[in-house]
mmCIF file of C-alpha atoms in Angstrom:
data_model
loop_
_atom_site.group_PDB
_atom_site.id
_atom_site.type_symbol
_atom_site.label_atom_id
_atom_site.label_comp_id
_atom_site.label_asym_id
_atom_site.label_seq_id
_atom_site.Cartn_x
_atom_site.Cartn_y
_atom_site.Cartn_z
ATOM 1 C CA MET A 1 -172.304 -2.504 3.469
ATOM 2 C CA ARG A 2 -168.578 -2.895 2.291
ATOM 3 C CA ASP A 3 -168.366 -3.983 -1.335
ATOM 4 C CA VAL A 4 -165.675 -6.545 -1.041
ATOM 5 C CA THR A 5 -165.762 -7.141 -4.564
ATOM 6 C CA ALA A 6 -164.232 -3.842 -5.510
ATOM 7 C CA ASN A 7 -162.418 -3.008 -2.013
ATOM 8 C CA PRO A 8 -161.424 -6.281 -0.428
ATOM 9 C CA ALA A 9 -160.955 -6.909 3.102
ATOM 10 C CA THR A 10 -157.679 -8.862 2.781
ATOM 11 C CA THR A 11 -154.561 -8.536 1.541
ATOM 12 C CA VAL A 12 -152.815 -12.151 1.142
ATOM 13 C CA VAL A 13 -149.089 -11.762 1.663
ATOM 14 C CA VAL A 14 -146.861 -14.911 0.103
ATOM 15 C CA VAL A 15 -143.505 -14.902 1.178
ATOM 16 C CA THR A 16 -141.489 -17.214 -1.262
ATOM 17 C CA TRP A 17 -137.763 -18.287 -1.753
ATOM 18 C CA ARG A 18 -136.857 -20.518 -4.445
ATOM 19 C CA GLY A 19 -140.501 -21.514 -4.800
ATOM 20 C CA ALA A 20 -140.399 -22.706 -8.360
ATOM 21 C CA GLY A 21 -141.447 -26.293 -7.334
ATOM 22 C CA HIS A 22 -144.646 -25.232 -5.608
ATOM 23 C CA VAL A 23 -145.473 -21.670 -5.633
ATOM 24 C CA THR A 24 -147.545 -22.055 -8.372
ATOM 25 C CA ALA A 25 -150.044 -24.385 -6.572
ATOM 26 C CA CYS A 26 -149.970 -21.803 -3.809
ATOM 27 C CA LEU A 27 -151.526 -19.212 -6.371
ATOM 28 C CA ASP A 28 -153.740 -21.369 -8.069
ATOM 29 C CA ALA A 29 -155.479 -22.193 -4.457
ATOM 30 C CA LEU A 30 -155.918 -18.222 -4.203
ATOM 31 C CA ALA A 31 -157.166 -17.953 -7.476
ATOM 32 C CA ALA A 32 -159.926 -20.404 -6.321
ATOM 33 C CA GLN A 33 -160.621 -18.450 -2.982
ATOM 34 C CA THR A 34 -164.773 -17.400 -2.670
ATOM 35 C CA ARG A 35 -163.824 -14.210 -0.873
ATOM 36 C CA PRO A 36 -162.028 -11.489 -2.982
ATOM 37 C CA HIS A 37 -158.644 -10.245 -1.957
ATOM 38 C CA ARG A 38 -155.507 -8.821 -3.125
ATOM 39 C CA THR A 39 -152.556 -11.090 -3.417
ATOM 40 C CA LEU A 40 -148.879 -9.803 -2.533
ATOM 41 C CA VAL A 41 -145.649 -11.870 -3.063
ATOM 42 C CA VAL A 42 -142.482 -11.111 -1.710
ATOM 43 C CA ASP A 43 -139.906 -12.654 -3.289
ATOM 44 C CA ASN A 44 -136.733 -13.307 -1.299
ATOM 45 C CA ALA A 45 -134.177 -12.980 -4.084
ATOM 46 C CA SER A 46 -135.066 -16.287 -5.501
ATOM 47 C CA ASP A 47 -132.484 -17.715 -7.893
ATOM 48 C CA ASP A 48 -134.158 -20.650 -9.331
ATOM 49 C CA GLY A 49 -137.061 -19.281 -11.859
ATOM 50 C CA THR A 50 -139.431 -18.281 -9.208
ATOM 51 C CA ALA A 51 -139.577 -14.972 -10.578
ATOM 52 C CA ALA A 52 -140.412 -15.900 -14.241
ATOM 53 C CA LEU A 53 -143.154 -18.330 -12.780
ATOM 54 C CA LEU A 54 -144.985 -15.543 -10.650
ATOM 55 C CA ALA A 55 -145.024 -13.129 -13.622
ATOM 56 C CA ALA A 56 -146.585 -15.683 -15.777
ATOM 57 C CA HIS A 57 -149.469 -16.809 -13.566
ATOM 58 C CA PRO A 58 -152.657 -15.814 -14.990
ATOM 59 C CA SER A 59 -153.849 -14.411 -11.178
ATOM 60 C CA HIS A 60 -151.248 -11.785 -11.827
ATOM 61 C CA PRO A 61 -150.258 -11.137 -8.182
ATOM 62 C CA GLN A 62 -148.251 -7.967 -7.182
ATOM 63 C CA VAL A 63 -144.988 -9.065 -6.796
ATOM 64 C CA VAL A 64 -142.099 -7.372 -4.885
ATOM 65 C CA ARG A 65 -138.950 -8.698 -5.433
ATOM 66 C CA LEU A 66 -136.147 -8.092 -2.195
ATOM 67 C CA THR A 67 -132.516 -7.876 -3.508
ATOM 68 C CA ARG A 68 -131.572 -10.102 -0.578
ATOM 69 C CA ASN A 69 -133.211 -13.122 1.396
ATOM 70 C CA THR A 70 -134.364 -11.265 4.346
ATOM 71 C CA GLY A 71 -136.037 -14.832 5.731
ATOM 72 C CA TYR A 72 -139.841 -15.247 6.324
ATOM 73 C CA ALA A 73 -139.973 -12.187 8.953
ATOM 74 C CA GLY A 74 -138.220 -9.652 7.303
ATOM 75 C CA ALA A 75 -140.431 -10.285 4.147
ATOM 76 C CA LEU A 76 -143.519 -10.331 6.093
ATOM 77 C CA ALA A 77 -142.014 -6.584 7.576
ATOM 78 C CA ALA A 78 -141.524 -5.351 4.063
ATOM 79 C CA ALA A 79 -144.717 -6.348 2.818
ATOM 80 C CA LEU A 80 -146.704 -4.884 5.775
ATOM 81 C CA GLU A 81 -145.326 -1.215 4.933
ATOM 82 C CA MET A 82 -147.436 -2.054 1.403
ATOM 83 C CA VAL A 83 -150.688 -3.413 2.785
ATOM 84 C CA ARG A 84 -153.613 -1.120 2.454
ATOM 85 C CA THR A 85 -156.285 -3.317 3.444
ATOM 86 C CA PRO A 86 -157.898 -3.771 6.928
ATOM 87 C CA LEU A 87 -156.673 -7.436 7.182
ATOM 88 C CA MET A 88 -153.360 -8.799 6.417
ATOM 89 C CA ALA A 89 -153.080 -12.597 5.280
ATOM 90 C CA TRP A 90 -149.837 -14.471 6.058
ATOM 91 C CA LEU A 91 -149.304 -18.101 3.983
ATOM 92 C CA ASN A 92 -146.512 -20.002 3.401
ATOM 93 C CA ASP A 93 -145.462 -20.340 -0.082
ATOM 94 C CA ASP A 94 -145.885 -24.463 0.268
ATOM 95 C CA ALA A 95 -149.206 -23.813 1.319
ATOM 96 C CA GLU A 96 -152.456 -24.883 -0.521
ATOM 97 C CA PRO A 97 -155.599 -23.185 1.004
ATOM 98 C CA ALA A 98 -159.347 -24.731 0.398
ATOM 99 C CA PRO A 99 -161.464 -22.475 -1.527
ATOM 100 C CA ASP A 100 -163.455 -21.075 1.590
ATOM 101 C CA TRP A 101 -160.238 -20.633 3.616
ATOM 102 C CA LEU A 102 -160.016 -16.548 3.781
ATOM 103 C CA ALA A 103 -163.911 -16.412 3.833
ATOM 104 C CA THR A 104 -163.533 -18.575 7.123
ATOM 105 C CA LEU A 105 -160.851 -16.758 8.565
ATOM 106 C CA GLU A 106 -162.564 -13.200 7.789
ATOM 107 C CA ASP A 107 -165.989 -14.413 9.401
ATOM 108 C CA ALA A 108 -164.185 -15.456 12.388
ATOM 109 C CA LEU A 109 -162.767 -12.257 12.705
ATOM 110 C CA GLU A 110 -166.070 -10.786 12.337
ATOM 111 C CA LYS A 111 -167.382 -12.567 15.117
ATOM 112 C CA ALA A 112 -164.608 -11.574 17.200
ATOM 113 C CA PRO A 113 -164.267 -7.888 17.368
ATOM 114 C CA LEU A 114 -161.631 -8.396 20.173
ATOM 115 C CA ALA A 115 -159.493 -10.683 18.366
ATOM 116 C CA ALA A 116 -156.540 -9.566 16.380
ATOM 117 C CA ALA A 117 -155.622 -12.783 14.698
ATOM 118 C CA ALA A 118 -157.162 -15.760 13.358
ATOM 119 C CA THR A 119 -155.400 -18.929 13.020
ATOM 120 C CA ALA A 120 -156.059 -21.662 10.330
ATOM 121 C CA LEU A 121 -155.675 -25.702 10.381
ATOM 122 C CA LEU A 122 -153.025 -26.636 8.487
ATOM 123 C CA VAL A 123 -152.948 -30.340 7.553
ATOM 124 C CA ARG A 124 -149.906 -32.394 6.454
ATOM 125 C CA PRO A 125 -149.857 -33.931 2.929
ATOM 126 C CA ASP A 126 -151.059 -37.178 4.308
ATOM 127 C CA GLY A 127 -153.828 -35.570 6.405
ATOM 128 C CA THR A 128 -152.808 -35.094 9.734
ATOM 129 C CA THR A 129 -152.778 -31.948 11.620
ATOM 130 C CA GLN A 130 -149.570 -29.802 11.625
ATOM 131 C CA SER A 131 -150.953 -27.005 13.786
ATOM 132 C CA ALA A 132 -154.707 -25.704 14.533
ATOM 133 C CA GLY A 133 -153.003 -22.778 16.389
ATOM 134 C CA VAL A 134 -149.999 -22.637 19.246
ATOM 135 C CA ARG A 135 -150.026 -23.048 23.221
ATOM 136 C CA LEU A 136 -147.535 -21.690 25.252
ATOM 137 C CA THR A 137 -145.358 -24.375 26.964
ATOM 138 C CA ALA A 138 -144.288 -24.383 30.581
ATOM 139 C CA ASP A 139 -140.616 -23.255 29.517
ATOM 140 C CA GLY A 140 -141.584 -20.710 27.010
ATOM 141 C CA HIS A 141 -142.044 -22.548 23.752
ATOM 142 C CA GLY A 142 -144.442 -21.847 21.032
ATOM 143 C CA ALA A 143 -145.901 -25.445 20.478
ATOM 144 C CA ASP A 144 -148.454 -26.379 17.649
ATOM 145 C CA VAL A 145 -151.646 -27.808 18.844
ATOM 146 C CA THR A 146 -152.797 -30.748 16.887
ATOM 147 C CA GLU A 147 -156.021 -31.106 17.863
ATOM 148 C CA PRO A 148 -158.554 -28.295 17.348
ATOM 149 C CA ALA A 149 -158.981 -26.255 20.557
ATOM 150 C CA GLY A 150 -161.586 -23.825 21.599
ATOM 151 C CA GLU A 151 -158.971 -21.353 22.708
ATOM 152 C CA VAL A 152 -155.187 -21.043 21.542
ATOM 153 C CA PHE A 153 -152.710 -18.698 22.920
ATOM 154 C CA GLY A 154 -151.267 -17.646 19.365
ATOM 155 C CA PHE A 155 -151.356 -18.442 15.695
ATOM 156 C CA CYS A 156 -149.257 -20.570 13.239
ATOM 157 C CA GLY A 157 -147.621 -18.176 10.807
ATOM 158 C CA GLY A 158 -147.915 -20.260 8.121
ATOM 159 C CA ALA A 159 -151.816 -19.390 7.175
ATOM 160 C CA ALA A 160 -153.385 -16.579 9.433
ATOM 161 C CA LEU A 161 -155.237 -13.882 9.406
ATOM 162 C CA LEU A 162 -154.314 -10.226 11.396
ATOM 163 C CA ARG A 163 -155.749 -6.802 11.769
ATOM 164 C CA ALA A 164 -153.213 -5.152 10.081
ATOM 165 C CA ASP A 165 -153.637 -1.707 12.297
ATOM 166 C CA ALA A 166 -153.274 -4.070 15.509
ATOM 167 C CA LEU A 167 -150.129 -5.772 14.120
ATOM 168 C CA ARG A 168 -148.935 -2.169 13.177
ATOM 169 C CA ALA A 169 -149.862 -0.987 16.929
ATOM 170 C CA VAL A 170 -147.904 -3.615 18.707
ATOM 171 C CA GLY A 171 -144.533 -3.080 16.608
ATOM 172 C CA GLY A 172 -145.366 -4.951 13.727
ATOM 173 C CA VAL A 173 -143.000 -8.206 12.520
ATOM 174 C CA PRO A 174 -139.921 -8.929 14.207
ATOM 175 C CA ALA A 175 -137.629 -8.480 11.136
ATOM 176 C CA ARG A 176 -134.738 -9.591 12.559
ATOM 177 C CA PHE A 177 -135.869 -12.865 13.395
ATOM 178 C CA PHE A 178 -135.574 -13.711 9.995
ATOM 179 C CA CYS A 179 -137.233 -17.408 10.274
ATOM 180 C CA TYR A 180 -139.138 -18.974 13.134
ATOM 181 C CA TYR A 181 -140.729 -17.536 16.181
ATOM 182 C CA GLU A 182 -142.090 -14.463 14.369
ATOM 183 C CA ASP A 183 -145.473 -15.462 15.069
ATOM 184 C CA THR A 184 -145.480 -16.748 18.634
ATOM 185 C CA ASP A 185 -143.779 -13.440 19.521
ATOM 186 C CA THR A 186 -146.453 -11.451 17.400
ATOM 187 C CA ALA A 187 -148.850 -13.089 19.584
ATOM 188 C CA TRP A 188 -147.427 -12.273 22.701
ATOM 189 C CA ARG A 189 -147.534 -8.614 21.708
ATOM 190 C CA LEU A 190 -151.149 -8.855 20.732
ATOM 191 C CA ARG A 191 -151.967 -10.667 23.820
ATOM 192 C CA LEU A 192 -150.187 -8.013 26.192
ATOM 193 C CA ALA A 193 -152.003 -5.151 24.362
ATOM 194 C CA GLY A 194 -155.508 -7.019 25.370
ATOM 195 C CA TRP A 195 -156.115 -8.191 21.738
ATOM 196 C CA ASP A 196 -157.084 -12.224 21.654
ATOM 197 C CA VAL A 197 -156.157 -14.768 18.934
ATOM 198 C CA VAL A 198 -159.258 -16.772 17.905
ATOM 199 C CA ALA A 199 -158.900 -20.479 16.280
ATOM 200 C CA ALA A 200 -160.697 -20.893 12.592
ATOM 201 C CA PRO A 201 -160.336 -25.013 12.352
ATOM 202 C CA GLY A 202 -162.902 -24.505 9.244
ATOM 203 C CA ALA A 203 -160.238 -22.707 7.220
ATOM 204 C CA ARG A 204 -158.266 -25.439 6.201
ATOM 205 C CA VAL A 205 -154.872 -25.607 4.344
ATOM 206 C CA ARG A 206 -152.695 -28.391 3.139
ATOM 207 C CA HIS A 207 -149.334 -27.684 3.809
ATOM 208 C CA ALA A 208 -145.884 -29.328 2.485
ATOM 209 C CA HIS A 209 -144.056 -27.566 5.580
ATOM 210 C CA GLY A 210 -140.420 -27.723 5.786
ATOM 211 C CA VAL A 211 -139.802 -27.212 1.895
ATOM 212 C CA SER A 212 -137.764 -23.663 2.156
ATOM 213 C CA SER A 213 -136.065 -24.865 5.348
ATOM 214 C CA GLU A 214 -134.760 -28.247 6.210
ATOM 215 C CA LEU A 215 -136.691 -29.050 9.290
ATOM 216 C CA GLY A 216 -134.170 -30.650 11.936
ATOM 217 C CA SER A 217 -131.176 -28.968 10.433
ATOM 218 C CA ALA A 218 -128.465 -26.803 12.118
ATOM 219 C CA LEU A 219 -130.064 -23.510 10.993
ATOM 220 C CA PHE A 220 -133.623 -24.609 11.991
ATOM 221 C CA HIS A 221 -132.415 -25.223 15.257
ATOM 222 C CA ARG A 222 -130.374 -22.152 15.601
ATOM 223 C CA TRP A 223 -133.305 -19.965 14.427
ATOM 224 C CA ASN A 224 -135.700 -21.491 16.563
ATOM 225 C CA GLU A 225 -133.410 -21.693 19.649
ATOM 226 C CA ARG A 226 -132.293 -18.196 19.397
ATOM 227 C CA ASN A 227 -135.790 -16.757 18.345
ATOM 228 C CA ARG A 228 -137.220 -18.291 21.459
ATOM 229 C CA LEU A 229 -135.043 -16.874 23.955
ATOM 230 C CA LEU A 230 -135.099 -13.275 22.246
ATOM 231 C CA MET A 231 -138.877 -13.736 22.175
ATOM 232 C CA LEU A 232 -138.582 -14.458 26.041
ATOM 233 C CA LEU A 233 -136.523 -11.603 26.755
ATOM 234 C CA ARG A 234 -138.746 -9.251 24.680
ATOM 235 C CA CYS A 235 -142.022 -10.491 25.751
ATOM 236 C CA ALA A 236 -142.159 -12.905 28.923
ATOM 237 C CA PRO A 237 -142.168 -12.226 32.808
ATOM 238 C CA LEU A 238 -138.397 -11.338 33.314
ATOM 239 C CA ASP A 239 -137.823 -14.011 35.715
ATOM 240 C CA VAL A 240 -139.004 -16.564 32.995
ATOM 241 C CA ALA A 241 -136.730 -15.106 30.430
ATOM 242 C CA VAL A 242 -133.575 -14.747 32.607
ATOM 243 C CA ARG A 243 -134.660 -18.277 34.091
ATOM 244 C CA GLN A 244 -134.865 -19.823 30.386
ATOM 245 C CA LEU A 245 -131.586 -18.241 29.349
ATOM 246 C CA VAL A 246 -129.254 -19.254 32.326
ATOM 247 C CA LYS A 247 -130.867 -22.857 32.000
ATOM 248 C CA PHE A 248 -129.810 -22.747 28.253
ATOM 249 C CA ALA A 249 -126.386 -21.480 29.137
ATOM 250 C CA VAL A 250 -125.694 -23.898 32.012
ATOM 251 C CA LEU A 251 -126.631 -26.770 30.035
ATOM 252 C CA THR A 252 -124.540 -25.667 26.987
ATOM 253 C CA ALA A 253 -121.457 -25.394 29.393
ATOM 254 C CA VAL A 254 -121.765 -28.929 30.801
ATOM 255 C CA LEU A 255 -122.261 -30.488 27.310
ATOM 256 C CA PRO A 256 -118.687 -31.255 26.944
ATOM 257 C CA LEU A 257 -118.217 -32.443 30.551
ATOM 258 C CA ARG A 258 -120.837 -35.196 29.508
ATOM 259 C CA PRO A 259 -119.110 -38.199 28.095
ATOM 260 C CA GLY A 260 -122.831 -39.770 26.844
ATOM 261 C CA ARG A 261 -124.254 -36.650 25.836
ATOM 262 C CA GLY A 262 -126.904 -36.949 23.177
ATOM 263 C CA THR A 263 -125.856 -36.584 19.421
ATOM 264 C CA ALA A 264 -129.352 -34.543 18.501
ATOM 265 C CA VAL A 265 -128.632 -31.269 16.767
ATOM 266 C CA ASN A 266 -130.080 -29.047 19.264
ATOM 267 C CA PHE A 267 -127.577 -30.391 21.860
ATOM 268 C CA ARG A 268 -124.671 -29.481 19.743
ATOM 269 C CA PHE A 269 -122.005 -27.409 21.645
ATOM 270 C CA GLY A 270 -120.787 -25.444 18.899
ATOM 271 C CA LEU A 271 -124.471 -24.408 17.432
ATOM 272 C CA ARG A 272 -125.415 -23.652 20.970
ATOM 273 C CA CYS A 273 -122.633 -21.741 21.529
ATOM 274 C CA ARG A 274 -123.474 -19.500 18.372
ATOM 275 C CA VAL A 275 -127.073 -19.152 19.846
ATOM 276 C CA LEU A 276 -125.692 -17.684 23.264
ATOM 277 C CA ALA A 277 -123.627 -15.062 21.168
ATOM 278 C CA GLU A 278 -126.252 -14.224 18.491
ATOM 279 C CA VAL A 279 -128.641 -13.759 21.868
ATOM 280 C CA ALA A 280 -125.938 -11.385 23.296
ATOM 281 C CA ALA A 281 -125.210 -9.874 20.460
ATOM 282 C CA ARG A 282 -129.088 -8.509 20.021
ATOM 283 C CA LEU A 283 -129.295 -7.839 23.404
ATOM 284 C CA PRO A 284 -129.164 -4.515 23.702
ATOM 285 C CA ALA A 285 -131.462 -3.895 20.991
ATOM 286 C CA THR A 286 -133.956 -6.525 22.296
ATOM 287 C CA LEU A 287 -134.098 -5.093 26.053
ATOM 288 C CA LEU A 288 -134.720 -1.790 24.123
ATOM 289 C CA ALA A 289 -137.767 -3.465 22.484
ATOM 290 C CA ARG A 290 -139.147 -5.013 25.849
ATOM 291 C CA ARG A 291 -139.171 -1.474 27.111
ATOM 292 C CA VAL A 292 -141.148 -0.527 24.269
ATOM 293 C CA ILE A 293 -143.437 -3.280 24.395
ATOM 294 C CA THR A 294 -144.194 -2.789 28.132
ATOM 295 C CA ARG A 295 -145.361 0.991 27.175
ATOM 296 C CA ARG A 296 -147.811 -0.455 24.708
ATOM 297 C CA ALA A 297 -149.015 -3.239 26.976
ATOM 298 C CA ALA A 298 -152.612 -3.090 28.368
ATOM 299 C CA LEU A 299 -152.014 -6.326 30.111
ATOM 300 C CA GLY A 300 -149.166 -7.136 32.769
ATOM 301 C CA ARG A 301 -146.680 -9.966 31.507
ATOM 302 C CA GLY A 302 -147.245 -12.126 34.314
ATOM 303 C CA ALA A 303 -150.974 -12.334 33.674
ATOM 304 C CA VAL A 304 -150.565 -13.539 30.390
ATOM 305 C CA TRP A 305 -147.965 -15.879 31.511
ATOM 306 C CA GLU A 306 -150.176 -17.206 34.335
ATOM 307 C CA ALA A 307 -153.395 -17.352 31.685
ATOM 308 C CA TRP A 308 -151.604 -19.286 29.098
ATOM 309 C CA ALA A 309 -148.145 -21.032 30.307
ATOM 310 C CA GLY A 310 -148.494 -24.901 30.685
ATOM 311 C CA LEU A 311 -151.762 -25.201 29.073
#
C-alpha cells in the first residue's frame, strides 16, 4: 500500500497573481486538508506583497515566482514540468476547499481508472453553484453545469484533479491561451485520447470567482472568444470549427450595418476584430497542434462531438 504521508499522491498547484487579499485563505484551507499532499504556488510576478505572504505562511508551500504574468494557463504549464507526483490538482487562489476536498477527488479517480480528471463542486460565497463540471454546448462553448450531474464532458479548471502522465501525454496545458478555456481544451484532448472525466460533487470548494480578472470586462470576453475558437480549431470536427469561425466573422462584419446593435462588450466591433486578428496570427501553430492531437487520438473528433455536444 502506498504511504501517502511520506509519499503523497498529489501536488496541488495554486496559481496566483496579485493575490494578497485572498491567497492566505486558500493556503489555510489547503493546510487543513485531511489527505497529505504537496503544495506548489506559482506566482505570476505579483507586485502587491503576495510574495511576502507566501514566504511567511506557516504551511511553507513551495513557491515558484515567474518573471512575468503568464496567465493561468501559462503558470499551470510551467508547474506541470515540476510536478513529480502521479496527480496534479489545479486550484484558483481565490478558492477555499473543504477539508475533505482532495481526499474526495483522489478517491473519485481511484474508483474510475479510465478517468484522467475529476471535477469538484465550486460554490459562490452566497452558496449557489458556480460549477459542477463543464458541458459542451451545441455551438462549441464550454459551459458550467450548475446542477450536480452523473456525467460531465469536462472539468472546471478552478478546482480539479488530473492524472499528470495523462495530461502530459495529450500535450499538457495550452500555455498560449493565457486565461480561460485551457480546461475545456484539455478535456477535449483527454476525451479524444480515450479518457473519461468524472464529477465529484462531494469535493466542495468555496470560490470567490473573478477576483483576478474582472468578469464581463473587455479582456474577459477577448480571451473567452479567442480561446473558444482556437479550442475548436485544435480539437473539434473541422466542419464545426470552420462553421463557428465563419459565423463569428460574419456577425462581426455586419455589426456596423446594424443601427440597433447591442452594447454588450462581446459585441463590440473592435474587440471582435482583435479576436479575429489574434486567431489568424495563431492559425499556423493551431493547425500544427491539430495534427499532433490527431496523431495522439484514440477516438474520432466526430464521435466525441456527437456524444457530448448539446447535452
